[in-house]
Short mmCIF file of C-alpha atoms in Angstrom, two decimals:
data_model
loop_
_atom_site.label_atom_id
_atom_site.label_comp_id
_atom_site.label_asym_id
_atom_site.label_seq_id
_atom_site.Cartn_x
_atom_site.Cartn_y
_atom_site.Cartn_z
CA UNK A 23 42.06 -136.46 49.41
CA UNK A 24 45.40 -137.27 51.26
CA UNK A 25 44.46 -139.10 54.77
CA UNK A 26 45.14 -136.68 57.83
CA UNK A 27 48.72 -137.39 59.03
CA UNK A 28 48.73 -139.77 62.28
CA UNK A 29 49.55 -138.00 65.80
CA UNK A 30 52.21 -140.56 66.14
CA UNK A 31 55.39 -141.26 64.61
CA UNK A 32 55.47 -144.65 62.59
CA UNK A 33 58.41 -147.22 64.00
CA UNK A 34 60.55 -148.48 61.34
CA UNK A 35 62.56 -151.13 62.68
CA UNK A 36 65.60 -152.33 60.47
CA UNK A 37 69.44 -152.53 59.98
CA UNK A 38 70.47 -149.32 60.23
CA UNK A 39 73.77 -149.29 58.30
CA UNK A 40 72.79 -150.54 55.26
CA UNK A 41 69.92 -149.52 52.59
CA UNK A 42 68.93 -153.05 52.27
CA UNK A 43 65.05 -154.05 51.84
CA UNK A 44 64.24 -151.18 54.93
CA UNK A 45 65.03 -148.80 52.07
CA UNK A 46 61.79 -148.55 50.04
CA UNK A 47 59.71 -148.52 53.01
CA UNK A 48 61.97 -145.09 54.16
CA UNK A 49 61.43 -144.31 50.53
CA UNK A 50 58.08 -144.17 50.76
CA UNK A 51 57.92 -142.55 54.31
CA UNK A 52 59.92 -139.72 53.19
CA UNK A 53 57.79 -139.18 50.18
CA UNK A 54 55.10 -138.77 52.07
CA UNK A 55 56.95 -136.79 54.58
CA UNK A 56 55.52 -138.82 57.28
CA UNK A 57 56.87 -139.24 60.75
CA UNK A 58 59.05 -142.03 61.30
CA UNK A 59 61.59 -143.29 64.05
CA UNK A 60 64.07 -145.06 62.44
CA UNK A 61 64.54 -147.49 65.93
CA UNK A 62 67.64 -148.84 65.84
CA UNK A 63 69.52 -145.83 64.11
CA UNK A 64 68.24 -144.28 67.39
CA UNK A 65 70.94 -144.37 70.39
CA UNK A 66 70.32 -147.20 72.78
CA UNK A 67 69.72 -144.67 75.44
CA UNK A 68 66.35 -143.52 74.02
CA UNK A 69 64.93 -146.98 73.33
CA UNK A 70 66.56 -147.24 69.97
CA UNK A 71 69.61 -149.82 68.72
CA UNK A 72 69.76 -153.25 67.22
CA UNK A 73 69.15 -154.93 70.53
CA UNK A 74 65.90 -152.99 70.68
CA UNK A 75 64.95 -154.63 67.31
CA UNK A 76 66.02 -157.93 68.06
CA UNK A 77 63.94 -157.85 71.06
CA UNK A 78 60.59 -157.66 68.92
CA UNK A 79 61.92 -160.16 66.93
CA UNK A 80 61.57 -162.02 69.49
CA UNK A 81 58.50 -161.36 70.15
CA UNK A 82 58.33 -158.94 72.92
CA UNK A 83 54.73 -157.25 71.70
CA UNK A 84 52.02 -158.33 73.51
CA UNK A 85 49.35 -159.77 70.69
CA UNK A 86 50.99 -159.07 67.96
CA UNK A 87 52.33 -161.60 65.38
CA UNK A 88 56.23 -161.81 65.56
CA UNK A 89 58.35 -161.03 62.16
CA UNK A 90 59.91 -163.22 60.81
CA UNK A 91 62.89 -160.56 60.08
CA UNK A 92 63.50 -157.08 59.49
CA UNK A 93 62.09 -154.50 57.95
CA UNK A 94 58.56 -153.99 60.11
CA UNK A 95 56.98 -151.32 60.82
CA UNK A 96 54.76 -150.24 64.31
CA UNK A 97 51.90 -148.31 64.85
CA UNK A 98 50.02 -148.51 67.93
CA UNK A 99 49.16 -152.05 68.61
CA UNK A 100 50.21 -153.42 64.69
CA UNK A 101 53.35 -154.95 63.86
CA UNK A 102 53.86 -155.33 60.02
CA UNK A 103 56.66 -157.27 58.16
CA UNK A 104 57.22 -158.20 54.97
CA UNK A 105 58.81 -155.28 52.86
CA UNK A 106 55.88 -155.20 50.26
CA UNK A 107 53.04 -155.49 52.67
CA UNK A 108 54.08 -152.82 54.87
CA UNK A 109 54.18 -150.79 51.37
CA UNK A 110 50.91 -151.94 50.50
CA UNK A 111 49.32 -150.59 54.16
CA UNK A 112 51.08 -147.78 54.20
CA UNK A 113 50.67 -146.66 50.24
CA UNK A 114 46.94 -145.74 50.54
CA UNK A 115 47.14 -143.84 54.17
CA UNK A 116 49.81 -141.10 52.24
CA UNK A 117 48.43 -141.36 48.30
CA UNK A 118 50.99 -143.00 47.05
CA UNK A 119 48.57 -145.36 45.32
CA UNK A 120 45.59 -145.24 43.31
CA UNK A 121 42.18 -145.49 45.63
CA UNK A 122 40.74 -148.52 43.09
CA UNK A 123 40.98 -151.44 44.32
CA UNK A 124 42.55 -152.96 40.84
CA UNK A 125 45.04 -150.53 41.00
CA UNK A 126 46.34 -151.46 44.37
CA UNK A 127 46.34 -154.85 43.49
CA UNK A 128 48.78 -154.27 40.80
CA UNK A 129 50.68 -152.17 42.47
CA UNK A 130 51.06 -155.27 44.99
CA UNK A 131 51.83 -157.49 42.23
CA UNK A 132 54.39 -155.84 40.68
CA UNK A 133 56.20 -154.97 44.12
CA UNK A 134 56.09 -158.46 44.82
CA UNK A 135 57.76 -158.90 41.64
CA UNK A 136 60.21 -156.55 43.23
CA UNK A 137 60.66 -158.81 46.46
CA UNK A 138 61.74 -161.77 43.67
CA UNK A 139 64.23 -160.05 42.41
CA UNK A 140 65.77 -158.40 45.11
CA UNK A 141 66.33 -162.15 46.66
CA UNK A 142 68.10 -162.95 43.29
CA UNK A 143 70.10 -159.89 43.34
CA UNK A 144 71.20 -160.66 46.94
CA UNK A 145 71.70 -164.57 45.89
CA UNK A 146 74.68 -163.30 43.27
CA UNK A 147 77.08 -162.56 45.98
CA UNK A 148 75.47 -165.41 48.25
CA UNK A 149 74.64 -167.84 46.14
CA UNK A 150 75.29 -170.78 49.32
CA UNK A 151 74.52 -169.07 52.61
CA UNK A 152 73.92 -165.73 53.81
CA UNK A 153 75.69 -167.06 56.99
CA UNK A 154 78.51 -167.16 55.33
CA UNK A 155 81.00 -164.48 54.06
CA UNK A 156 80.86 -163.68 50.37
CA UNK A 157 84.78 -164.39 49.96
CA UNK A 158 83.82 -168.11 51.56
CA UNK A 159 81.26 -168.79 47.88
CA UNK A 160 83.21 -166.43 45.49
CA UNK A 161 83.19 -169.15 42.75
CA UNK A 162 79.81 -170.26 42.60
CA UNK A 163 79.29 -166.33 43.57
CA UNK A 164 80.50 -165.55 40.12
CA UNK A 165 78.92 -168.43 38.40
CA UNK A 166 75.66 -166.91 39.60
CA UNK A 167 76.54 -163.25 38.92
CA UNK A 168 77.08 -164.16 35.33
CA UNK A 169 73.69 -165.95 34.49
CA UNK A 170 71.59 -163.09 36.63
CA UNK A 171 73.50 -160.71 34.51
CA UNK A 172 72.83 -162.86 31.28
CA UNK A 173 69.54 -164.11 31.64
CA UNK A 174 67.57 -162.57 34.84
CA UNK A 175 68.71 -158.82 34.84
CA UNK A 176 67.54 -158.17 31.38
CA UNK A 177 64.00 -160.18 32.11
CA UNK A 178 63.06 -158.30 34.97
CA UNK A 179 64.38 -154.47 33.63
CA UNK A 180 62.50 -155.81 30.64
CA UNK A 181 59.50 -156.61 32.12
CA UNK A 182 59.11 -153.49 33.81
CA UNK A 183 59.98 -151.16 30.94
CA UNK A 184 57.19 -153.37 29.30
CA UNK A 185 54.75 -152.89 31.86
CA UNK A 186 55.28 -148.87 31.88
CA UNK A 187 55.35 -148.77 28.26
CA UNK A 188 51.69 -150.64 28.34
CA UNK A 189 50.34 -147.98 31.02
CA UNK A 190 51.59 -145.04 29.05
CA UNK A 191 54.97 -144.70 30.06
CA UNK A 192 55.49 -142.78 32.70
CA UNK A 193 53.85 -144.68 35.90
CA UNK A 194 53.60 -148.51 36.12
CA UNK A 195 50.22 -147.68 37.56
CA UNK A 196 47.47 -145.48 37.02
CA UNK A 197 48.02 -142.35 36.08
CA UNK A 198 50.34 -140.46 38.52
CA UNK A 199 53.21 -141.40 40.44
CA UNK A 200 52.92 -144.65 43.01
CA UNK A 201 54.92 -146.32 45.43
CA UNK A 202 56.18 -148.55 43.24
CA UNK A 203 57.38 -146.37 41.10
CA UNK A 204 59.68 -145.46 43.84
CA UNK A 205 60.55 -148.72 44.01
CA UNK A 206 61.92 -149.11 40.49
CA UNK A 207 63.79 -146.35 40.80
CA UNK A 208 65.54 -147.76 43.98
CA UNK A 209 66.37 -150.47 41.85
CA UNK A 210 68.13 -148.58 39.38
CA UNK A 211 69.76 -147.06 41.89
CA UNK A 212 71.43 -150.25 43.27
CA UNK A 213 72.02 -151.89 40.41
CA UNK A 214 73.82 -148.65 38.74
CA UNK A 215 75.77 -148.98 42.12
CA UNK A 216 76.33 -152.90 42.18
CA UNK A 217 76.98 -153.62 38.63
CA UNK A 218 77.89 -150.27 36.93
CA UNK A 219 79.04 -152.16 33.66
CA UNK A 220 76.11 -154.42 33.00
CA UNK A 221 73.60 -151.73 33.71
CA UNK A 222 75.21 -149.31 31.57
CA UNK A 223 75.52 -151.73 28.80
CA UNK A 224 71.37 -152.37 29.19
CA UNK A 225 70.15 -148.22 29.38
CA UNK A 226 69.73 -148.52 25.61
CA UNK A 227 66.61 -150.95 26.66
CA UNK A 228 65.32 -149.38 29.43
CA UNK A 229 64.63 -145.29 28.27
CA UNK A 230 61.02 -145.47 29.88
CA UNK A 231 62.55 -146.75 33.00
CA UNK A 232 65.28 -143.99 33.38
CA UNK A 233 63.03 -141.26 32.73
CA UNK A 234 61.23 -142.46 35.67
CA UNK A 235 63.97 -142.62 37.84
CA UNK A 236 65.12 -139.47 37.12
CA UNK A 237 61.72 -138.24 37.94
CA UNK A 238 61.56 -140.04 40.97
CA UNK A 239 64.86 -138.60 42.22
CA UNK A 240 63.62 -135.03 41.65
CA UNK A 241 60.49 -135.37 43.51
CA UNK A 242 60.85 -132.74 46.49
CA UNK A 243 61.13 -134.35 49.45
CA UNK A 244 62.70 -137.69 47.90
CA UNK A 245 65.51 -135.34 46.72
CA UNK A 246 66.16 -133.58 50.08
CA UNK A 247 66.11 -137.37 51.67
CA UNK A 248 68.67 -138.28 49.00
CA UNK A 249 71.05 -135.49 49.41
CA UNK A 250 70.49 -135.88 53.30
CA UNK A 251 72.67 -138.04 56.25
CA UNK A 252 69.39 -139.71 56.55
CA UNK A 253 70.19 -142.00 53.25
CA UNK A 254 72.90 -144.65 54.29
CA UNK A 255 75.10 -145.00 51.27
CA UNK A 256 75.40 -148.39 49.23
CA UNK A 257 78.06 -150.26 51.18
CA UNK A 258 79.19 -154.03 50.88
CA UNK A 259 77.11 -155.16 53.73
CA UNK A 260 73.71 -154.50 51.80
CA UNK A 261 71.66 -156.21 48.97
CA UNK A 262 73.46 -154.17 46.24
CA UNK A 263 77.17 -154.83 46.43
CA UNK A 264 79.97 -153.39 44.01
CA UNK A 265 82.02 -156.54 43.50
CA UNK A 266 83.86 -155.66 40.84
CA UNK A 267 84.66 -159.38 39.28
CA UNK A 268 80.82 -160.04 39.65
CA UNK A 269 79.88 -157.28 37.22
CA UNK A 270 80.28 -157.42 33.02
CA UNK A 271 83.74 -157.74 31.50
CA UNK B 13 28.50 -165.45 56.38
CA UNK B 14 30.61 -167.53 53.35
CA UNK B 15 29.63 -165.64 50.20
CA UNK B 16 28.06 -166.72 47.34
CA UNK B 17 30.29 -168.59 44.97
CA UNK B 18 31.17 -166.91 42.06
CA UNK B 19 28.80 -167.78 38.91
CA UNK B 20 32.00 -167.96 36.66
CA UNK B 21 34.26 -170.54 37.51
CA UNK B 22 37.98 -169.03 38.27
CA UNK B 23 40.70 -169.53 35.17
CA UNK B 24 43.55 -170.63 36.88
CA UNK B 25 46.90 -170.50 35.14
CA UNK B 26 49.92 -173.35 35.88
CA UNK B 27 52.37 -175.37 34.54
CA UNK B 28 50.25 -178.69 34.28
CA UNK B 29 52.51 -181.27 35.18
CA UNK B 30 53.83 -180.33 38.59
CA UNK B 31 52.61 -178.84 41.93
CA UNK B 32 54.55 -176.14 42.32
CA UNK B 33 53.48 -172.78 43.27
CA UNK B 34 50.38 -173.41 41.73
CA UNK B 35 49.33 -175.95 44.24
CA UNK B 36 48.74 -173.14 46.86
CA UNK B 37 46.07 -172.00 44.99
CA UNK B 38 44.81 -175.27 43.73
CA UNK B 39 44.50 -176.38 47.41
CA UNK B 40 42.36 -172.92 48.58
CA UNK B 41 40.23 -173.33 45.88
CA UNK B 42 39.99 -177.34 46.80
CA UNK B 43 38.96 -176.75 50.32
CA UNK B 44 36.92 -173.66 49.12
CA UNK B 45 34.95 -175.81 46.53
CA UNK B 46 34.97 -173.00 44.39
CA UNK B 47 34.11 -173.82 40.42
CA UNK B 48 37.99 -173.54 38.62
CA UNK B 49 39.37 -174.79 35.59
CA UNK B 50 43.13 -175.80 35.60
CA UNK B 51 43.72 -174.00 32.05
CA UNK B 52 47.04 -175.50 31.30
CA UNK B 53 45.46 -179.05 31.91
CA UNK B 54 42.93 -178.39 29.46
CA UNK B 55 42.96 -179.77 25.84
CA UNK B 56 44.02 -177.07 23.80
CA UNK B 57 41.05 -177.95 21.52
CA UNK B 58 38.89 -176.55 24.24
CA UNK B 59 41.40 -173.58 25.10
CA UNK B 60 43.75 -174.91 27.31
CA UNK B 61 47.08 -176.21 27.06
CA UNK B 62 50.40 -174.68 28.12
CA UNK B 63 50.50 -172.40 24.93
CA UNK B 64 47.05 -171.06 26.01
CA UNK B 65 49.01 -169.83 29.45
CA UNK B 66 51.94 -168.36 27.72
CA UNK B 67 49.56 -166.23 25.35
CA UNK B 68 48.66 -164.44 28.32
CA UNK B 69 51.62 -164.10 29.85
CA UNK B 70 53.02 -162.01 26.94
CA UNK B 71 50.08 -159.61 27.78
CA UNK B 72 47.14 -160.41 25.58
CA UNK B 73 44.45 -159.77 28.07
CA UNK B 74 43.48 -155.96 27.03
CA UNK B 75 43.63 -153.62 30.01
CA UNK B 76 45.48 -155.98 32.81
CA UNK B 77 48.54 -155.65 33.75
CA UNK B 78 50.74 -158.72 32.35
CA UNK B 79 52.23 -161.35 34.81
CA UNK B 80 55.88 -161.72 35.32
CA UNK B 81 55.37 -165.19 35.70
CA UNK B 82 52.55 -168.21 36.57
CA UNK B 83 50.76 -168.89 38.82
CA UNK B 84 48.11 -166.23 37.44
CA UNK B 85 44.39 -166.05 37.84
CA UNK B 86 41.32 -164.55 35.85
CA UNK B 87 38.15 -163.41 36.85
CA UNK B 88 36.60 -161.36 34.81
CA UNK B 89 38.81 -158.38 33.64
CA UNK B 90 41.26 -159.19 36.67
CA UNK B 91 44.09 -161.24 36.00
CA UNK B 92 45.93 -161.50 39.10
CA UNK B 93 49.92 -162.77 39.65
CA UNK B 94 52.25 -163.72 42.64
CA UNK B 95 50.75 -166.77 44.55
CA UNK B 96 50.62 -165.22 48.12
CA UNK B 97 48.45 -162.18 46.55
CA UNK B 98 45.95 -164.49 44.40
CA UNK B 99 45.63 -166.56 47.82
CA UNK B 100 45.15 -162.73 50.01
CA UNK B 101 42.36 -161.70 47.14
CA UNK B 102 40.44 -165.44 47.05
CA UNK B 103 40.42 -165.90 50.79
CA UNK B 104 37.83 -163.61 52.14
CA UNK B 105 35.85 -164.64 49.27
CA UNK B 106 35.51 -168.19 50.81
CA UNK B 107 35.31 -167.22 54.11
CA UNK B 108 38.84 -168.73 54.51
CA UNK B 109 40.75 -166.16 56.52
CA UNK B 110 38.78 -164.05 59.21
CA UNK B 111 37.18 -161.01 58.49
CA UNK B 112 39.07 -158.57 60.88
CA UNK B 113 41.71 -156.49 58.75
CA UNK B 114 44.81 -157.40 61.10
CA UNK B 115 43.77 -160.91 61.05
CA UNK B 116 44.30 -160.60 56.99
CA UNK B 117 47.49 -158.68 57.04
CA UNK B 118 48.83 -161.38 59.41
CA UNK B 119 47.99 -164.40 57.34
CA UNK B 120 49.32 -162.56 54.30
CA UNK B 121 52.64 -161.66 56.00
CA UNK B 122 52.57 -165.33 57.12
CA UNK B 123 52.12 -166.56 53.32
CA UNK B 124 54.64 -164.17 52.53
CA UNK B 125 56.97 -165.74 54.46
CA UNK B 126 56.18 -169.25 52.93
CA UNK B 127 56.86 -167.73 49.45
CA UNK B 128 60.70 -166.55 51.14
CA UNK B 129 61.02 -170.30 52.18
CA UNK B 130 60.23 -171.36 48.88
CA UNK B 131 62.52 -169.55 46.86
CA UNK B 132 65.54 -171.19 49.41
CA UNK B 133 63.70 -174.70 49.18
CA UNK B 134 64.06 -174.72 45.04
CA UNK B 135 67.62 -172.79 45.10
CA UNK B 136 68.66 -176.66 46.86
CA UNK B 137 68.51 -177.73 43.56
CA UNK B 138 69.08 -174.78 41.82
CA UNK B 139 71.86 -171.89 43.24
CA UNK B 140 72.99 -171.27 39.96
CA UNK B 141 70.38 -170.98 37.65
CA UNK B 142 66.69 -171.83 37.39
CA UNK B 143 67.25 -172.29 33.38
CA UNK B 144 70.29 -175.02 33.59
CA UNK B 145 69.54 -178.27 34.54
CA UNK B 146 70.35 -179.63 38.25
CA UNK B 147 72.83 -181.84 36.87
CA UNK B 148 75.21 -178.87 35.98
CA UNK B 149 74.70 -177.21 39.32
CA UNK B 150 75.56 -180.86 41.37
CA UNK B 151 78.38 -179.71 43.54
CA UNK B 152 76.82 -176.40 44.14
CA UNK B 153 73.51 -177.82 45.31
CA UNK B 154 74.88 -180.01 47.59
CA UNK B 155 76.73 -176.95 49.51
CA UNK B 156 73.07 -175.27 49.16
CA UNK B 157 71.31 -178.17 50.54
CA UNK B 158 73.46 -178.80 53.32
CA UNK B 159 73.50 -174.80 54.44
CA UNK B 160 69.66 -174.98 53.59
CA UNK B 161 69.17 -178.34 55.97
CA UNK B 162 71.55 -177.24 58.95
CA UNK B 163 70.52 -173.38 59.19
CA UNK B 164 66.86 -172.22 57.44
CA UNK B 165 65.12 -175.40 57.47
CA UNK B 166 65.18 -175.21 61.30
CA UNK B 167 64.54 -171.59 61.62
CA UNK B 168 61.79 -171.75 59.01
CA UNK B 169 59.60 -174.68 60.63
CA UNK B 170 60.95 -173.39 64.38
CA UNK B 171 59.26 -170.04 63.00
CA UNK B 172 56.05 -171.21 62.22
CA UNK B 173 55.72 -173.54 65.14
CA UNK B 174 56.50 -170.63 67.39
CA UNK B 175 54.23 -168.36 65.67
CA UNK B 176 51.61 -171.65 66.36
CA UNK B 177 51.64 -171.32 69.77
CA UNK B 178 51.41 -168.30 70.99
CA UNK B 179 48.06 -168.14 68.91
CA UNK B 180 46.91 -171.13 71.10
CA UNK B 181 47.85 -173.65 69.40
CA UNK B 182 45.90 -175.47 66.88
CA UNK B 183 45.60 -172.18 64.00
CA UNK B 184 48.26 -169.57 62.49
CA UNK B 185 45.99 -166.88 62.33
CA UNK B 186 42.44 -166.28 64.48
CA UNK B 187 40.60 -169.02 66.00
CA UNK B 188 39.58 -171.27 63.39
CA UNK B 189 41.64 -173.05 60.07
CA UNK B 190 42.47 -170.62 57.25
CA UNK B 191 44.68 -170.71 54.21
CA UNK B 192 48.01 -169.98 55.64
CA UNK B 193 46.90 -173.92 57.53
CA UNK B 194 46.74 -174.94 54.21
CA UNK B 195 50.01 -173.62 53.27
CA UNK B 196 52.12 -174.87 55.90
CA UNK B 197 50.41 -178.08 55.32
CA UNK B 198 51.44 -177.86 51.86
CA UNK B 199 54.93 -177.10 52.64
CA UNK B 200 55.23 -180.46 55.37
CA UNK B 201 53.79 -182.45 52.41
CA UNK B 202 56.63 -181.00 50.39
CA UNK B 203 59.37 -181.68 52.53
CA UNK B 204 58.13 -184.75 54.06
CA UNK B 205 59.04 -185.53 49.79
CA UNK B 206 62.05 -183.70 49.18
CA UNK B 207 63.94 -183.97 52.70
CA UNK B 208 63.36 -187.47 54.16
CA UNK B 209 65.58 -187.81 56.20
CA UNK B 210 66.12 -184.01 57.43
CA UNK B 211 62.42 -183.31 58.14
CA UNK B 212 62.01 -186.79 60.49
CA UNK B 213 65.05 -185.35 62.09
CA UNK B 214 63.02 -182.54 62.89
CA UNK B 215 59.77 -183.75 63.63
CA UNK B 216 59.78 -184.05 67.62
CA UNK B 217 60.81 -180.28 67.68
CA UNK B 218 57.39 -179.27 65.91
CA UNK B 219 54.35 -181.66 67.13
CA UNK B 220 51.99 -178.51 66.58
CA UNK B 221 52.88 -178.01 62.99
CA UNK B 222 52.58 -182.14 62.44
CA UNK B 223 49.13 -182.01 64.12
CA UNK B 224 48.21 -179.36 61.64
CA UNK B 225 49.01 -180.89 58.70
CA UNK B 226 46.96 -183.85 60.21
CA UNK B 227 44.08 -181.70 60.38
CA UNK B 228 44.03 -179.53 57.01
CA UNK B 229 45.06 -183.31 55.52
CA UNK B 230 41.48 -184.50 57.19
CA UNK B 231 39.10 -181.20 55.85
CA UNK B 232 36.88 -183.31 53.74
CA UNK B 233 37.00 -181.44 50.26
CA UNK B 234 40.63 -181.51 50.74
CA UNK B 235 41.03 -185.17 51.28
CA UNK B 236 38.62 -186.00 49.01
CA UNK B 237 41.23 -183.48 46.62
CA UNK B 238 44.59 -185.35 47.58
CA UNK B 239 42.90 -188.81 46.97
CA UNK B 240 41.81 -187.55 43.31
CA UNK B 241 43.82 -187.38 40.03
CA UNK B 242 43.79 -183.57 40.06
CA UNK B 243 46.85 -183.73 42.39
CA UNK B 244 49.10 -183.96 40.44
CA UNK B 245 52.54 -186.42 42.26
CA UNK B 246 55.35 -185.05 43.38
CA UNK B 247 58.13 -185.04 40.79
CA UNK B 248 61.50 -184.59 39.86
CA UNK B 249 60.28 -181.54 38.02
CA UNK B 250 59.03 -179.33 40.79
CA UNK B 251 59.94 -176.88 43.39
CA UNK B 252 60.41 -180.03 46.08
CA UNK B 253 62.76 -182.63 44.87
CA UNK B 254 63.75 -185.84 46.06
CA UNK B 255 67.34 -185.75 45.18
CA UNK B 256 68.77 -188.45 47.94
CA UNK B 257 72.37 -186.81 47.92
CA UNK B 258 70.85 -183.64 49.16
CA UNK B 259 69.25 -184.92 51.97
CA UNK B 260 70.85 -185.46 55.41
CA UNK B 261 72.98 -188.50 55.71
#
């Protein structure tokens, strides 16, 4: 029932030394073990690089609607941003997502509920600007890292060990493994990384949720990506950042 | 080639007293003049009320997955979350984005970009925390604001007005007015409220995007909307804020 692979390669265009947002749509590329280029990771030489990137951001493709940032994604004359619409296109062309329309939807939803908090995990070491360097808003950094990790953290883990707990609790949706189920378990992934203390302190809450991302990780190809060069590790130039004064006492 | 109007009227769910993120949908169903009801603005003797909206939100419809958070809308057994995905399900119902499947992906990455620029328009006010008041945030919101009106605010609108015209002009998406008009209408309404000062600044550097906002102001169910008591004002309460030390000097 799995679509036909497509002749060509997708183009994933995104920072290529960090796992940042670009990360769940590689996620979800190498569970599907589709091929990708991974543009600017390529060497300028061949067409790859940052400058190539920054060149569609600009605008460069003929008829197609410019990004307004990275991640996006090519294939043949589309260009798709937007880290959980690209997901959403790309889910049902691999079977990483139910075929019912409902299903799909929800799936949407609740990675767009992913996209919110991913901007408010970013916002705790840039609370001010993301022009500026972290150490230029470490106060109000920390102000912000303590009522995420007070208030915001345990609403979202909750709601998501909630919502897997109401479908069954294994899969947030339907009734076998979906994209977004990936996508949780890249968030506990980065937040194990960025805030090792806090997170520990919540895994009591969460069982349904760890299960998953322990079955995530041991998903075939997902686990020969993960022990591969082809995962960038968490670094502080990303979205998840191990500041150790922004984590639990 | 519209299609027929629902027989049900749509149960849309809101905090009653400001616009919000609500008002995206409010205004597509508006210039849709599709039957809703406004279920938080409802007496709660006939089912409505803000307590009737919470109910659901802690997952009492059987079967659907629960919100994280409103807005949220019902139809039948779908209850639907995350404004920029109620707006990319009700569209093509209405005949308010075009048909052709590229078209829709581009005015949903477009309205996914609005919902980015929202999140940095209410962090102004808020950088902190969304549950303290503004008044304990003060110093930090100022630093936001200023970042917000010196870096994204131009980059945002300069975005939009770009992506304006090189599709001719007059529409965001295809060749005729659909939501994401109505969105970046919305969001010149909004900062023409918040941002005095900032957004006149601005205004000579996006004549297309004013000219829009003209037009989606003039579509005659929506003007006959904004010149009704079901908008509800701009307040001190909402995602745009007139806060007079935040805006440019």
């Amino acid at each position: 029932m799995v679509p036909a692979m497509p002749s060509k390669p997708y183009l994933l265009y995104y920072w290529p030394s960090i796992q940042g947002r670009g990360e769940f749509v590689r996620l979800l590329l190498e569970d599907a073990g589709a091929p990708y280029v991974d543009v600017a990771r390529q060497p300028p030489a061949e067409g790859g690089g940052v400058a190539a990137m920054l060149k569609l951001l600009e605008g460069a493709a003929p008829g197609a609607l410019a990004p307004f940032g990275p991640p996006f994604l090519r294939h043949g004359n589309l260009v798709l941003a937007q880290t959980a619409l690209i997901l959403h296109w790309l889910a049902p062309r691999h079977g990483l997502v139910p075929k019912a329309e409902a299903a799909r939807l929800h799936a949407h939803q609740l990675q767009l509920t992913v996209t919110d908090f991913l901007v408010e995990v970013h916002d705790t070491h840039h609370p001010i600007a993301s022009s500026k360097y972290y150490q230029e808003q470490q106060p109000e950094a920390k102000r912000r890292a303590a009522e995420f990790l007070a208030n915001r953290l345990p609403k979202y883990l909750g709601y998501f060990e909630r919502v897997l707990r109401a479908n069954g609790g294994k899969f947030l949706v339907g009734r076998g493994h979906s994209y977004v189920d990936g996508s949780l378990f890249q968030l506990v992934e980065g937040l194990r990384y960025a805030f090792p203390k806090a997170f520990r302190a919540l895994e009591p809450k969460v069982p349904r949720t760890l299960a998953l991302a322990d079955r995530v990780a041991a998903r075939p190809r997902l686990a020969a990506y993960l022990a591969s060069g082809r995962r960038v590790p968490f670094n502080e130039h990303g979205l998840f950042r191990r500041y150790p004064e922004l984590d639990a006492g």
